């Protein structure tokens, strides 16, 4: 594992950085672009990330046309907004039907095109124009993309049947219909873009991860998806590695040991990739000086001597007491992978049980599920939703019905559509509904939930009953009562879990907006794994802790001061 140094790499024309939110891919993409531009190369940096914080990184306004960075004369930055593009694209698809179809059908079509798959297609649409543009190809030595299309998007683009218009067909079994409607005229551009992505002489993919167990498992899945699509020019960058620990500081040694254990135990598939690392930095990746220093030194850091008043920060006990006093019946913890929502759900369950409440804790995480069972806390019953098993059953039922009326080409589209994020949420929907129905007799704590988009998709007049009928043939009373219950703030609380970092907070905010769209209000937030609340004596980690303050303050604002902060722990429970 070598230190990542762009100056020593023989890069291809196109460079992609991809990874889950919060692993640092935007920072590394910016640092790479700046480093190459400083060496005299003409560089174009393009972001297609909906949660992009490029404007914060460069501390200036950016647009989708191209902005020259004053401090780096040979660097141009394009900040594409795939959500805006998705909205425009959605309207272009739906506009021909307005006034010709009932409003209920139009509303359903709008929701069908409101999911993450549509944003992915819109993003691909945007950067296809960049990657196939001959003027840009000639004008820049390197074109760097902050984020890359998912395997699901690429597979869908390669299916002939995907180009059919499914938008007004709602009986096929697809959960995210019509993303490609009306894009037939762009088919050749898409094909060229996909060819370029798979050509290792033109394009290199950098998978970005953190030195922790969950992000490493997620990046392994992404790598396999790309290999399956014949995209083999892959490298791995592990960001945020603590190079050495402070022997006089317990927190420092614990963090070092946890990271080294995760790195040592990473899979053979990841060990086979050429791997680089970027050291953990003590400062936020904002401003051109910090971006320049990211791959060189930690000389720029915040003033760790500043005292931060954490006395008004609430803890998890405050949150649990509020749940107890307000007599909530259903409690969800929600957040992106790796933020600790499963652990928080277990702690909430324990806290309520200690107050004499009868609690049912349900998880979709098989590893953590076993840990909860072993605790054998009085007052807690535990169940486990096996997402893989539920999903396979759902997919089989959908395909069995589709085979009766569809040909092989269309079935290929349905099979790919069933791999979408929405499908998994819909597949576990009935399992969630059955558990939530127990809330009359016990408090239900669940460590995840369907997104606002999925709930609205199921609630729309055209799709709701059909989605349910596909799996069991009739309407389950538990399913019928679920959404009204979730929309009742007297019964239900959604706890949003995040980390005190840029991207996790941005993504958590988008989650909050998504829930609000579905009529589900959120009161409490949890900021997990905060170094600020530890007693670290390490000057480096104290400076790192200072960088958390602005994001904790942002959560304070978003939650209307209803937030809990949890200190970093050596072992995730």
Coordinates of N, CA, C and O in Angstrom, one line a residue, residues 5 83 134 143 216 250 357-358 409 429 559:
X5 N 0.2 9.7 -4.6 CA 0.9 10.8 -5.1 C 0.7 11.0 -6.6 O 1.3 10.3 -7.4
X83 N -29.7 16.6 -9.8 CA -31.1 16.7 -9.3 C -31.9 17.7 -10.1 O -33.1 17.5 -10.5
X134 N -15.6 16.4 -28.2 CA -14.3 16.4 -28.9 C -13.5 17.6 -28.5 O -12.3 17.6 -28.3
X143 N -9.3 14.8 -17.8 CA -10.7 15.1 -17.4 C -11.0 14.2 -16.2 O -11.0 13.0 -16.3
X216 N -15.1 -0.7 3.6 CA -14.3 -1.6 2.8 C -15.2 -2.7 2.2 O -14.9 -3.1 1.0
X250 N -4.6 7.4 24.6 CA -5.4 6.1 24.5 C -6.3 6.2 23.2 O -6.3 5.2 22.5
X357 N -40.3 -0.4 29.6 CA -41.1 -0.5 28.4 C -40.9 -1.8 27.7 O -39.8 -2.3 27.6
X358 N -42.0 -2.4 27.2 CA -41.9 -3.6 26.4 C -41.5 -3.2 25.0 O -42.2 -2.5 24.3
X409 N -36.5 -10.1 -24.1 CA -35.8 -8.8 -24.1 C -36.4 -7.9 -23.0 O -35.7 -7.3 -22.2
X429 N -40.9 -4.1 2.5 CA -42.0 -3.3 3.0 C -43.0 -4.1 3.8 O -43.5 -3.7 4.8
X559 N -31.9 20.4 13.0 CA -32.8 19.7 14.0 C -33.5 20.6 14.9 O -34.2 20.1 15.8

